[in-house]
Amino acid sequence: MANTGIQATPKGLMTALLAFLMWGNFPFYFKLLDGYHAVEVIVHRVVWTFAVLSLVIIIGKRTAWLSQIRQNPKWLGLTFVSALLIGTNWLTYVWAVANDRVLEASLGYFINPLMGVSLSLFIFKERLRPLQKIAVALAVLAVGIQVVLFGGVPWVSLLLALSFAFYGVLQRQTPFNAIDGLFIETALLLPLCLIWLVSASVVSSNVAFWLSSSIWLLALAGPITLIPLLLYNQSTKLVSFNTLSFLGYLTPSIVFIIAVFYYHEPIDVKRLAIFGLIWLGLLIFSVDMVRYRKS
């Protein structure tokens, strides 16, 4: 397969780096919200992301997605499922940060590329190359060791990896670009969020809270969600797939460093061994990816 021919430009590299750096530092922001209910935080993330994207849609006169849905209504159903998946991913991440399990979140995003390869085998019937099989086997082994050594399934890591991997699978089935797709997803999640908000006993259930100055920190969830996505979307046109794939490991690496050295979450030899197997699998996966893209 020939490579894409896209040469990394300084602007492209800086754009991609900024996106991954912002995603990597998300724990700092969501830690500030740990006094709120995790679902409440997601409600605000959906509401304010939808609000910001509504302005983008109106100002940019973006209407192509309407005709796409009219041509094939099933895409709306697929987008609703993808909305539930990304909502689950966001909720799990926020809960993990609030409950001092940032390290598990980091592991989840390290596992994600290998999870994506596994899904391509079962869903798209793609054949795995030898090095890919080794990489996936190492990830399975790491999870198995976690179960044996710590007596439980790393559900936070697996839920993050699975929800995002399946989200990626569904994204391949719809024609929407990043902005339009996220707008539709948040629009579909909005009624569910409002229903939950009305029935819940949280501070955001009070209309007065939405009109107070105290809401500004929660309102930041909209632009904080959207800005790195737009930066990443732009970088895909300026940076090669191989370079983006390697830079993508920057996000969970930053999260790992924050968890261990800033929040001082416990890390011992056993946990390092689990991460070591994942890192080895990612290294093998990356080597295979480079070899295949150059062939």
CSV table of C-alpha atoms in Angstrom, one decimal:
chain,number,residue,atom,x,y,z
A,1,MET,CA,0.0,0.0,0.0
A,2,ALA,CA,1.3,3.4,-0.9
A,3,ASN,CA,1.6,6.0,1.8
A,4,THR,CA,-0.6,9.1,1.8
A,5,GLY,CA,2.1,11.4,0.5
A,6,ILE,CA,1.3,14.0,3.1
A,7,GLN,CA,4.4,15.6,4.4
A,8,ALA,CA,4.4,16.9,7.9
A,9,THR,CA,4.6,20.7,8.0
A,10,PRO,CA,5.7,22.7,11.1
A,11,LYS,CA,2.1,24.1,11.3
A,12,GLY,CA,0.7,20.6,11.0
A,13,LEU,CA,2.9,19.2,13.7
A,14,MET,CA,2.2,22.1,16.1
A,15,THR,CA,-1.6,21.7,15.5
A,16,ALA,CA,-1.5,18.0,16.2
A,17,LEU,CA,0.8,18.4,19.2
A,18,LEU,CA,-1.5,21.1,20.7
A,19,ALA,CA,-4.5,18.8,20.3
A,20,PHE,CA,-2.8,15.8,21.9
A,21,LEU,CA,-1.4,18.0,24.7
A,22,MET,CA,-4.9,19.4,25.5
A,23,TRP,CA,-6.4,15.9,25.6
A,24,GLY,CA,-3.5,14.7,27.8
A,25,ASN,CA,-4.1,17.5,30.3
A,26,PHE,CA,-7.9,16.9,30.6
A,27,PRO,CA,-7.4,15.3,34.1
A,28,PHE,CA,-6.5,18.8,35.5
A,29,TYR,CA,-9.8,20.3,34.3
A,30,PHE,CA,-12.1,17.4,35.2
A,31,LYS,CA,-10.4,17.1,38.7
A,32,LEU,CA,-11.8,20.7,39.3
A,33,LEU,CA,-15.3,19.3,38.8
A,34,ASP,CA,-15.0,16.3,41.2
A,35,GLY,CA,-17.4,18.0,43.5
A,36,TYR,CA,-20.2,17.5,41.0
A,37,HIS,CA,-22.0,14.3,40.1
A,38,ALA,CA,-20.2,12.6,37.1
A,39,VAL,CA,-23.4,12.4,35.1
A,40,GLU,CA,-24.0,16.1,35.8
A,41,VAL,CA,-20.6,16.9,34.4
A,42,ILE,CA,-21.5,15.0,31.2
A,43,VAL,CA,-24.8,16.8,31.0
A,44,HIS,CA,-22.9,20.1,30.9
A,45,ARG,CA,-20.4,18.8,28.5
A,46,VAL,CA,-23.2,17.8,26.1
A,47,VAL,CA,-25.2,21.0,26.6
A,48,TRP,CA,-22.3,23.4,26.1
A,49,THR,CA,-20.7,21.4,23.3
A,50,PHE,CA,-24.1,21.5,21.5
A,51,ALA,CA,-24.4,25.2,22.1
A,52,VAL,CA,-21.0,26.0,20.7
A,53,LEU,CA,-21.5,23.7,17.7
A,54,SER,CA,-24.9,25.2,17.0
A,55,LEU,CA,-23.2,28.5,16.5
A,56,VAL,CA,-20.6,26.9,14.2
A,57,ILE,CA,-23.4,25.2,12.2
A,58,ILE,CA,-25.4,28.4,11.9
A,59,ILE,CA,-22.5,30.8,11.1
A,60,GLY,CA,-20.9,28.3,8.7
A,61,LYS,CA,-24.3,27.5,7.1
A,62,ARG,CA,-23.4,23.8,7.4
A,63,THR,CA,-26.5,21.9,6.0
A,64,ALA,CA,-24.9,19.0,4.1
A,65,TRP,CA,-25.6,16.6,7.0
A,66,LEU,CA,-29.4,17.2,6.6
A,67,SER,CA,-29.5,16.0,3.0
A,68,GLN,CA,-27.2,13.1,4.0
A,69,ILE,CA,-29.7,12.0,6.6
A,70,ARG,CA,-32.6,12.4,4.2
A,71,GLN,CA,-30.8,10.2,1.7
A,72,ASN,CA,-30.2,7.5,4.2
A,73,PRO,CA,-32.1,7.7,7.5
A,74,LYS,CA,-30.3,4.7,9.0
A,75,TRP,CA,-27.2,7.0,9.5
A,76,LEU,CA,-29.2,8.8,12.2
A,77,GLY,CA,-29.7,5.5,14.0
A,78,LEU,CA,-26.0,4.7,13.8
A,79,THR,CA,-25.1,8.1,15.0
A,80,PHE,CA,-27.4,7.7,18.0
A,81,VAL,CA,-25.6,4.5,18.9
A,82,SER,CA,-22.2,6.3,18.5
A,83,ALA,CA,-23.5,9.1,20.7
A,84,LEU,CA,-24.3,6.6,23.4
A,85,LEU,CA,-20.8,5.2,23.1
A,86,ILE,CA,-19.0,8.5,23.2
A,87,GLY,CA,-21.2,9.5,26.1
A,88,THR,CA,-20.2,6.3,27.9
A,89,ASN,CA,-16.6,7.1,27.2
A,90,TRP,CA,-16.9,10.6,28.6
A,91,LEU,CA,-18.7,9.4,31.7
A,92,THR,CA,-16.2,6.7,32.5
A,93,TYR,CA,-13.3,9.1,32.1
A,94,VAL,CA,-14.9,11.8,34.3
A,95,TRP,CA,-15.7,9.2,36.9
A,96,ALA,CA,-12.2,7.8,36.8
A,97,VAL,CA,-10.6,11.2,37.3
A,98,ALA,CA,-13.0,12.1,40.2
A,99,ASN,CA,-12.3,8.8,41.9
A,100,ASP,CA,-8.5,8.9,41.7
A,101,ARG,CA,-8.3,6.2,38.9
A,102,VAL,CA,-6.5,8.3,36.3
A,103,LEU,CA,-3.9,5.6,35.9
A,104,GLU,CA,-6.6,3.2,34.8
A,105,ALA,CA,-7.8,5.8,32.3
A,106,SER,CA,-4.3,6.1,30.9
A,107,LEU,CA,-4.1,2.3,30.5
A,108,GLY,CA,-7.5,2.3,28.7
A,109,TYR,CA,-6.2,4.8,26.0
A,110,PHE,CA,-3.0,2.8,25.6
A,111,ILE,CA,-5.1,-0.3,25.0
A,112,ASN,CA,-7.4,1.5,22.5
A,113,PRO,CA,-5.3,1.1,19.3
A,114,LEU,CA,-4.8,-2.6,19.9
A,115,MET,CA,-8.6,-2.9,20.7
A,116,GLY,CA,-9.3,-1.3,17.4
A,117,VAL,CA,-7.1,-3.9,15.6
A,118,SER,CA,-9.0,-6.7,17.4
A,119,LEU,CA,-12.4,-5.3,16.3
A,120,SER,CA,-11.3,-5.1,12.7
A,121,LEU,CA,-10.6,-8.9,12.9
A,122,PHE,CA,-14.1,-9.7,14.3
A,123,ILE,CA,-16.3,-7.1,12.7
A,124,PHE,CA,-14.7,-6.3,9.4
A,125,LYS,CA,-13.1,-9.8,9.0
A,126,GLU,CA,-9.7,-8.3,8.3
A,127,ARG,CA,-6.8,-10.6,8.7
A,128,LEU,CA,-4.2,-9.7,11.2
A,129,ARG,CA,-0.6,-9.7,10.2
A,130,PRO,CA,1.9,-11.7,12.4
A,131,LEU,CA,3.2,-8.6,14.3
A,132,GLN,CA,-0.4,-7.4,14.9
A,133,LYS,CA,-1.3,-10.8,16.3
A,134,ILE,CA,1.7,-10.6,18.7
A,135,ALA,CA,0.7,-7.0,19.8
A,136,VAL,CA,-3.0,-8.0,20.5
A,137,ALA,CA,-1.8,-11.2,22.3
A,138,LEU,CA,0.4,-9.0,24.6
A,139,ALA,CA,-2.6,-6.7,25.4
A,140,VAL,CA,-4.7,-9.8,26.2
A,141,LEU,CA,-1.9,-11.1,28.4
A,142,ALA,CA,-1.7,-7.8,30.2
A,143,VAL,CA,-5.4,-7.8,31.0
A,144,GLY,CA,-5.1,-11.5,32.1
A,145,ILE,CA,-2.3,-10.6,34.5
A,146,GLN,CA,-4.3,-7.8,35.9
A,147,VAL,CA,-7.2,-10.2,36.7
A,148,VAL,CA,-4.8,-12.7,38.3
A,149,LEU,CA,-2.7,-10.3,40.3
A,150,PHE,CA,-5.4,-7.8,41.4
A,151,GLY,CA,-8.4,-10.2,41.5
A,152,GLY,CA,-10.6,-8.2,39.2
A,153,VAL,CA,-11.2,-7.1,35.6
A,154,PRO,CA,-9.8,-3.5,34.9
A,155,TRP,CA,-13.3,-2.4,33.9
A,156,VAL,CA,-12.4,1.3,33.7
A,157,SER,CA,-9.6,0.7,31.2
A,158,LEU,CA,-11.6,-1.8,29.2
A,159,LEU,CA,-14.7,0.3,29.1
A,160,LEU,CA,-12.8,3.3,27.9
A,161,ALA,CA,-11.0,1.3,25.2
A,162,LEU,CA,-14.0,-0.6,24.1
A,163,SER,CA,-16.4,2.4,23.9
A,164,PHE,CA,-13.9,4.4,21.9
A,165,ALA,CA,-13.0,1.6,19.6
A,166,PHE,CA,-16.6,0.8,18.8
A,167,TYR,CA,-17.2,4.5,18.4
A,168,GLY,CA,-14.5,4.5,15.8
A,169,VAL,CA,-16.0,1.5,14.1
A,170,LEU,CA,-19.4,3.3,13.8
A,171,GLN,CA,-17.7,6.5,12.6
A,172,ARG,CA,-16.4,4.5,9.6
A,173,GLN,CA,-20.0,3.7,8.6
A,174,THR,CA,-21.4,7.3,8.5
A,175,PRO,CA,-20.6,10.1,6.0
A,176,PHE,CA,-20.4,12.9,8.5
A,177,ASN,CA,-17.3,14.9,9.2
A,178,ALA,CA,-16.0,15.6,12.8
A,179,ILE,CA,-17.9,18.8,13.3
A,180,ASP,CA,-21.3,17.7,11.9
A,181,GLY,CA,-21.1,14.3,13.4
A,182,LEU,CA,-20.4,15.6,16.9
A,183,PHE,CA,-23.2,18.2,16.5
A,184,ILE,CA,-25.7,15.4,15.7
A,185,GLU,CA,-24.4,13.2,18.5
A,186,THR,CA,-24.8,16.0,21.1
A,187,ALA,CA,-28.2,16.9,19.7
A,188,LEU,CA,-29.3,13.3,20.2
A,189,LEU,CA,-27.9,13.1,23.7
A,190,LEU,CA,-29.4,16.4,24.8
A,191,PRO,CA,-33.0,15.1,25.5
A,192,LEU,CA,-31.6,12.2,27.6
A,193,CYS,CA,-29.4,14.7,29.5
A,194,LEU,CA,-32.3,17.0,30.2
A,195,ILE,CA,-34.5,14.1,31.3
A,196,TRP,CA,-31.8,13.0,33.8
A,197,LEU,CA,-31.3,16.6,35.0
A,198,VAL,CA,-35.0,17.1,35.7
A,199,SER,CA,-35.2,13.8,37.7
A,200,ALA,CA,-31.9,14.2,39.6
A,201,SER,CA,-31.2,16.0,42.8
A,202,VAL,CA,-28.1,18.0,41.8
A,203,VAL,CA,-27.2,21.7,41.8
A,204,SER,CA,-27.7,21.9,38.1
A,205,SER,CA,-31.4,20.9,38.5
A,206,ASN,CA,-32.0,24.4,39.8
A,207,VAL,CA,-32.7,26.9,36.9
A,208,ALA,CA,-31.1,29.7,39.0
A,209,PHE,CA,-27.7,27.9,38.8
A,210,TRP,CA,-27.7,28.2,35.0
A,211,LEU,CA,-28.0,31.9,35.4
A,212,SER,CA,-25.4,32.3,38.1
A,213,SER,CA,-21.7,33.1,37.8
A,214,SER,CA,-20.9,29.7,39.4
A,215,ILE,CA,-21.6,27.9,36.1
A,216,TRP,CA,-18.6,29.3,34.1
A,217,LEU,CA,-16.3,26.3,35.1
A,218,LEU,CA,-18.9,23.8,33.8
A,219,ALA,CA,-19.6,25.9,30.7
A,220,LEU,CA,-15.9,25.5,29.7
A,221,ALA,CA,-16.7,21.9,29.0
A,222,GLY,CA,-18.1,23.0,25.6
A,223,PRO,CA,-15.0,24.7,24.1
A,224,ILE,CA,-12.6,22.3,25.9
A,225,THR,CA,-14.3,19.4,24.2
A,226,LEU,CA,-14.5,21.1,20.8
A,227,ILE,CA,-11.1,22.9,20.4
A,228,PRO,CA,-8.8,19.8,20.5
A,229,LEU,CA,-11.2,18.0,18.1
A,230,LEU,CA,-11.0,20.9,15.6
A,231,LEU,CA,-7.2,21.0,15.9
A,232,TYR,CA,-6.9,17.3,15.4
A,233,ASN,CA,-9.3,17.4,12.4
A,234,GLN,CA,-7.2,20.1,10.8
A,235,SER,CA,-3.9,18.2,11.5
A,236,THR,CA,-5.1,15.2,9.6
A,237,LYS,CA,-4.8,17.2,6.4
A,238,LEU,CA,-1.3,18.5,7.3
A,239,VAL,CA,0.4,15.5,8.9
A,240,SER,CA,0.9,11.9,7.6
A,241,PHE,CA,-1.0,9.0,9.2
A,242,ASN,CA,2.1,7.5,10.6
A,243,THR,CA,3.2,10.6,12.3
A,244,LEU,CA,-0.3,11.2,13.8
A,245,SER,CA,-0.4,7.6,15.0
A,246,PHE,CA,2.8,8.0,16.9
A,247,LEU,CA,1.9,11.4,18.3
A,248,GLY,CA,-1.4,9.8,19.5
A,249,TYR,CA,0.5,8.0,22.2
A,250,LEU,CA,1.4,11.3,23.7
A,251,THR,CA,-2.1,11.7,25.3
A,252,PRO,CA,-2.1,8.6,27.4
A,253,SER,CA,1.6,9.1,28.2
A,254,ILE,CA,0.8,12.6,29.7
A,255,VAL,CA,-2.2,11.1,31.6
A,256,PHE,CA,0.1,8.4,33.0
A,257,ILE,CA,2.7,11.0,34.1
A,258,ILE,CA,0.0,13.2,35.7
A,259,ALA,CA,-1.5,10.2,37.5
A,260,VAL,CA,1.9,9.0,38.9
A,261,PHE,CA,3.9,12.1,39.6
A,262,TYR,CA,1.2,14.7,40.2
A,263,TYR,CA,-1.7,12.9,41.8
A,264,HIS,CA,0.6,10.2,43.2
A,265,GLU,CA,-1.6,7.3,42.4
A,266,PRO,CA,0.0,4.0,43.5
A,267,ILE,CA,2.3,2.3,40.9
A,268,ASP,CA,4.3,-0.8,41.8
A,269,VAL,CA,6.2,-3.5,39.9
A,270,LYS,CA,3.1,-5.4,39.1
A,271,ARG,CA,1.3,-2.5,37.6
A,272,LEU,CA,4.5,-1.5,35.7
A,273,ALA,CA,4.7,-5.0,34.3
A,274,ILE,CA,1.1,-4.6,33.0
A,275,PHE,CA,1.9,-1.3,31.4
A,276,GLY,CA,5.2,-2.7,30.1
A,277,LEU,CA,3.3,-5.4,28.2
A,278,ILE,CA,1.0,-2.8,26.7
A,279,TRP,CA,3.9,-0.6,25.7
A,280,LEU,CA,5.7,-3.5,24.1
A,281,GLY,CA,2.6,-4.4,22.2
A,282,LEU,CA,2.2,-0.8,21.0
A,283,LEU,CA,5.9,-0.7,19.9
A,284,ILE,CA,5.4,-3.9,17.9
A,285,PHE,CA,2.1,-2.5,16.5
A,286,SER,CA,3.8,0.7,15.5
A,287,VAL,CA,6.7,-1.1,13.8
A,288,ASP,CA,4.2,-3.1,11.8
A,289,MET,CA,2.2,0.0,10.9
A,290,VAL,CA,5.3,1.8,9.6
A,291,ARG,CA,6.5,-1.3,7.6
A,292,TYR,CA,3.0,-1.8,6.1
A,293,ARG,CA,2.4,1.9,5.2
A,294,LYS,CA,5.8,2.0,3.4
A,295,SER,CA,5.1,-1.1,1.4
